[in-house]
């Protein structure tokens, strides 16, 4: 484990369209040092080609399709950093995301997990939906225990275990957060918007927001 290194883990399945933008937003972070790990969950599009174009700046791992939870755990198993962060292959980070969260983690040695606010943004093909939500909660900065916003000490996964691959992918991360909190994890949510969640036609959670909550309730 390398002190102060953040391992940034990107699970991806058929993410050719947006992966490059996501990787660029990680590589543009003002914080260093970083380790960038892309775990390809059996993509059949040009994802591998996009990843290869980054050369030695990233570590690319391929697995047979097994869902994003397995991909996240695989990334964890090879991560060398004292800290870990995750981002989906279609979302973006503010350039100072990691710097601001690491400052808090260094100020508060007891802190296990640092989250931040995030902001949804819509792709042009969803212009009508974006207009519909313009004045509603979904278009406002949001605070949540969401995988795309957090930085954690690697030791937190030693204390609380990895993500449970027996749970529905929509539930696995939230169940992990809730169980970590139940077992005494120290958690903070920063007020700044540091992650941008892209909404597009292929978002499963966008199309099935309520349905995505049912596995969490059942698992909990």
GROMACS .gro file of C-alpha atoms in nm:
model
  220
    1UNK     CA    1   0.000   0.000   0.000
    2UNK     CA    2   0.147   0.333  -0.107
    3UNK     CA    3   0.092   0.630   0.130
    4UNK     CA    4  -0.118   0.918  -0.007
    5UNK     CA    5  -0.173   0.741  -0.340
    6UNK     CA    6  -0.536   0.741  -0.454
    7UNK     CA    7  -0.643   0.443  -0.663
    8UNK     CA    8  -0.919   0.561  -0.898
    9UNK     CA    9  -1.127   0.265  -1.014
   10UNK     CA   10  -1.349   0.287  -1.324
   11UNK     CA   11  -1.577  -0.013  -1.394
   12UNK     CA   12  -1.701  -0.004  -1.751
   13UNK     CA   13  -1.927  -0.206  -1.978
   14UNK     CA   14  -1.969  -0.094  -2.339
   15UNK     CA   15  -1.863   0.256  -2.240
   16UNK     CA   16  -1.690   0.358  -2.562
   17UNK     CA   17  -1.898   0.674  -2.605
   18UNK     CA   18  -1.808   0.847  -2.277
   19UNK     CA   19  -1.509   0.664  -2.128
   20UNK     CA   20  -1.251   0.904  -2.270
   21UNK     CA   21  -1.417   1.207  -2.110
   22UNK     CA   22  -1.429   1.029  -1.776
   23UNK     CA   23  -1.063   0.930  -1.789
   24UNK     CA   24  -0.965   1.283  -1.892
   25UNK     CA   25  -1.148   1.425  -1.590
   26UNK     CA   26  -0.949   1.192  -1.362
   27UNK     CA   27  -0.617   1.270  -1.525
   28UNK     CA   28  -0.694   1.643  -1.494
   29UNK     CA   29  -0.713   1.622  -1.114
   30UNK     CA   30  -0.499   1.874  -0.931
   31UNK     CA   31  -0.419   1.610  -0.670
   32UNK     CA   32  -0.127   1.374  -0.719
   33UNK     CA   33  -0.026   1.091  -0.695
   34UNK     CA   34  -0.297   0.890  -0.869
   35UNK     CA   35  -0.336   0.534  -0.989
   36UNK     CA   36  -0.600   0.491  -1.260
   37UNK     CA   37  -0.753   0.143  -1.296
   38UNK     CA   38  -1.008   0.062  -1.568
   39UNK     CA   39  -1.193  -0.266  -1.516
   40UNK     CA   40  -1.366  -0.373  -1.838
   41UNK     CA   41  -1.667  -0.592  -1.756
   42UNK     CA   42  -1.663  -0.786  -2.084
   43UNK     CA   43  -1.736  -0.498  -2.322
   44UNK     CA   44  -1.817  -0.584  -2.684
   45UNK     CA   45  -1.779  -0.232  -2.827
   46UNK     CA   46  -1.466  -0.016  -2.864
   47UNK     CA   47  -1.404   0.028  -2.492
   48UNK     CA   48  -1.072  -0.159  -2.502
   49UNK     CA   49  -0.950   0.061  -2.788
   50UNK     CA   50  -1.034   0.379  -2.597
   51UNK     CA   51  -0.853   0.248  -2.290
   52UNK     CA   52  -0.550   0.145  -2.495
   53UNK     CA   53  -0.516   0.498  -2.631
   54UNK     CA   54  -0.416   0.613  -2.280
   55UNK     CA   55  -0.114   0.385  -2.276
   56UNK     CA   56   0.073   0.356  -1.949
   57UNK     CA   57  -0.130   0.633  -1.785
   58UNK     CA   58  -0.390   0.371  -1.692
   59UNK     CA   59  -0.400   0.008  -1.584
   60UNK     CA   60  -0.651  -0.185  -1.793
   61UNK     CA   61  -0.804  -0.510  -1.668
   62UNK     CA   62  -1.057  -0.720  -1.858
   63UNK     CA   63  -1.301  -0.967  -1.701
   64UNK     CA   64  -1.581  -1.177  -1.844
   65UNK     CA   65  -1.911  -0.998  -1.795
   66UNK     CA   66  -2.008  -1.035  -1.431
   67UNK     CA   67  -2.175  -0.702  -1.336
   68UNK     CA   68  -2.025  -0.381  -1.200
   69UNK     CA   69  -2.003  -0.496  -0.838
   70UNK     CA   70  -1.759  -0.772  -0.932
   71UNK     CA   71  -1.564  -0.521  -1.141
   72UNK     CA   72  -1.535  -0.281  -0.847
   73UNK     CA   73  -1.408  -0.558  -0.620
   74UNK     CA   74  -1.156  -0.666  -0.884
   75UNK     CA   75  -1.029  -0.310  -0.901
   76UNK     CA   76  -0.997  -0.306  -0.523
   77UNK     CA   77  -0.799  -0.629  -0.528
   78UNK     CA   78  -0.523  -0.477  -0.741
   79UNK     CA   79  -0.533  -0.121  -0.604
   80UNK     CA   80  -0.205  -0.005  -0.451
   81UNK     CA   81  -0.324   0.319  -0.295
   82UNK     CA   82  -0.382   0.408   0.067
   83UNK     CA   83  -0.705   0.566  -0.059
   84UNK     CA   84  -0.959   0.457  -0.319
   85UNK     CA   85  -1.221   0.634  -0.528
   86UNK     CA   86  -1.471   0.512  -0.786
   87UNK     CA   87  -1.636   0.677  -1.083
   88UNK     CA   88  -1.869   0.531  -1.343
   89UNK     CA   89  -1.746   0.540  -1.702
   90UNK     CA   90  -1.994   0.809  -1.810
   91UNK     CA   91  -1.956   1.058  -1.524
   92UNK     CA   92  -1.712   1.344  -1.462
   93UNK     CA   93  -1.511   1.482  -1.173
   94UNK     CA   94  -1.444   1.845  -1.081
   95UNK     CA   95  -1.068   1.907  -1.125
   96UNK     CA   96  -1.026   1.967  -0.751
   97UNK     CA   97  -1.245   1.681  -0.633
   98UNK     CA   98  -0.969   1.461  -0.496
   99UNK     CA   99  -0.764   1.751  -0.361
  100UNK     CA  100  -1.054   1.884  -0.156
  101UNK     CA  101  -1.153   1.545  -0.019
  102UNK     CA  102  -0.797   1.445   0.059
  103UNK     CA  103  -0.754   1.768   0.253
  104UNK     CA  104  -1.045   1.664   0.475
  105UNK     CA  105  -0.916   1.308   0.514
  106UNK     CA  106  -0.577   1.441   0.618
  107UNK     CA  107  -0.732   1.694   0.857
  108UNK     CA  108  -0.951   1.424   1.013
  109UNK     CA  109  -0.755   1.099   1.063
  110UNK     CA  110  -1.067   0.936   1.210
  111UNK     CA  111  -1.264   0.991   0.886
  112UNK     CA  112  -1.328   0.670   0.690
  113UNK     CA  113  -1.535   0.799   0.396
  114UNK     CA  114  -1.562   1.140   0.234
  115UNK     CA  115  -1.860   1.207   0.006
  116UNK     CA  116  -1.956   1.525  -0.175
  117UNK     CA  117  -2.257   1.674  -0.350
  118UNK     CA  118  -2.314   1.594  -0.715
  119UNK     CA  119  -2.494   1.755  -1.006
  120UNK     CA  120  -2.694   1.577  -1.276
  121UNK     CA  121  -2.658   1.692  -1.634
  122UNK     CA  122  -2.850   1.579  -1.940
  123UNK     CA  123  -2.722   1.486  -2.284
  124UNK     CA  124  -2.876   1.674  -2.582
  125UNK     CA  125  -3.097   1.381  -2.678
  126UNK     CA  126  -3.275   1.428  -2.344
  127UNK     CA  127  -3.338   1.801  -2.388
  128UNK     CA  128  -3.710   1.765  -2.319
  129UNK     CA  129  -3.646   1.576  -1.996
  130UNK     CA  130  -3.387   1.833  -1.890
  131UNK     CA  131  -3.640   2.110  -1.946
  132UNK     CA  132  -3.902   1.920  -1.746
  133UNK     CA  133  -3.673   1.890  -1.443
  134UNK     CA  134  -3.513   2.234  -1.472
  135UNK     CA  135  -3.683   2.367  -1.158
  136UNK     CA  136  -3.711   2.036  -0.974
  137UNK     CA  137  -3.494   1.855  -0.724
  138UNK     CA  138  -3.323   1.633  -0.981
  139UNK     CA  139  -3.161   1.937  -1.141
  140UNK     CA  140  -3.033   2.075  -0.809
  141UNK     CA  141  -2.706   1.986  -0.632
  142UNK     CA  142  -2.768   1.662  -0.447
  143UNK     CA  143  -2.615   1.501  -0.140
  144UNK     CA  144  -2.618   1.124  -0.112
  145UNK     CA  145  -2.414   0.820  -0.027
  146UNK     CA  146  -2.324   0.776  -0.393
  147UNK     CA  147  -2.028   0.581  -0.528
  148UNK     CA  148  -1.924   0.851  -0.776
  149UNK     CA  149  -1.859   1.108  -0.505
  150UNK     CA  150  -1.666   0.925  -0.239
  151UNK     CA  151  -1.304   0.882  -0.143
  152UNK     CA  152  -1.232   0.617   0.119
  153UNK     CA  153  -0.937   0.493   0.311
  154UNK     CA  154  -0.840   0.153   0.174
  155UNK     CA  155  -0.845   0.033   0.534
  156UNK     CA  156  -1.223   0.086   0.537
  157UNK     CA  157  -1.262  -0.214   0.308
  158UNK     CA  158  -1.044  -0.418   0.542
  159UNK     CA  159  -1.269  -0.320   0.833
  160UNK     CA  160  -1.606  -0.347   0.658
  161UNK     CA  161  -1.540  -0.592   0.374
  162UNK     CA  162  -1.579  -0.556  -0.002
  163UNK     CA  163  -1.903  -0.493  -0.188
  164UNK     CA  164  -2.142  -0.787  -0.163
  165UNK     CA  165  -2.166  -0.949  -0.506
  166UNK     CA  166  -2.475  -1.146  -0.403
  167UNK     CA  167  -2.676  -0.823  -0.391
  168UNK     CA  168  -2.840  -0.657  -0.688
  169UNK     CA  169  -2.590  -0.409  -0.845
  170UNK     CA  170  -2.829  -0.123  -0.768
  171UNK     CA  171  -2.816  -0.214  -0.399
  172UNK     CA  172  -2.461  -0.336  -0.337
  173UNK     CA  173  -2.295   0.003  -0.281
  174UNK     CA  174  -2.573   0.151  -0.068
  175UNK     CA  175  -2.591  -0.161   0.148
  176UNK     CA  176  -2.214  -0.138   0.200
  177UNK     CA  177  -2.238   0.226   0.312
  178UNK     CA  178  -2.527   0.155   0.549
  179UNK     CA  179  -2.358  -0.145   0.705
  180UNK     CA  180  -2.030   0.044   0.741
  181UNK     CA  181  -2.216   0.326   0.915
  182UNK     CA  182  -2.391   0.076   1.140
  183UNK     CA  183  -2.052  -0.063   1.240
  184UNK     CA  184  -1.914   0.278   1.330
  185UNK     CA  185  -1.767   0.419   1.009
  186UNK     CA  186  -1.700   0.793   1.031
  187UNK     CA  187  -1.858   0.958   0.726
  188UNK     CA  188  -1.868   1.315   0.600
  189UNK     CA  189  -2.052   1.473   0.305
  190UNK     CA  190  -1.887   1.789   0.172
  191UNK     CA  191  -2.117   2.072   0.057
  192UNK     CA  192  -1.938   2.128  -0.274
  193UNK     CA  193  -2.049   1.979  -0.607
  194UNK     CA  194  -1.747   1.770  -0.705
  195UNK     CA  195  -1.901   1.505  -0.933
  196UNK     CA  196  -2.121   1.544  -1.239
  197UNK     CA  197  -2.360   1.260  -1.320
  198UNK     CA  198  -2.440   1.224  -1.686
  199UNK     CA  199  -2.798   1.135  -1.778
  200UNK     CA  200  -2.844   0.970  -2.116
  201UNK     CA  201  -3.070   0.718  -2.285
  202UNK     CA  202  -2.874   0.418  -2.155
  203UNK     CA  203  -2.890   0.505  -1.783
  204UNK     CA  204  -3.066   0.216  -1.613
  205UNK     CA  205  -3.107   0.412  -1.291
  206UNK     CA  206  -3.255   0.708  -1.479
  207UNK     CA  207  -3.521   0.495  -1.644
  208UNK     CA  208  -3.599   0.295  -1.331
  209UNK     CA  209  -3.536   0.524  -1.034
  210UNK     CA  210  -3.803   0.374  -0.807
  211UNK     CA  211  -3.737   0.018  -0.918
  212UNK     CA  212  -3.368   0.065  -0.829
  213UNK     CA  213  -3.465   0.130  -0.468
  214UNK     CA  214  -3.649  -0.199  -0.418
  215UNK     CA  215  -3.336  -0.420  -0.412
  216UNK     CA  216  -3.183  -0.187  -0.153
  217UNK     CA  217  -3.487  -0.217   0.072
  218UNK     CA  218  -3.495  -0.595   0.031
  219UNK     CA  219  -3.121  -0.628   0.100
  220UNK     CA  220  -3.138  -0.405   0.405
   0.00000   0.00000   0.00000
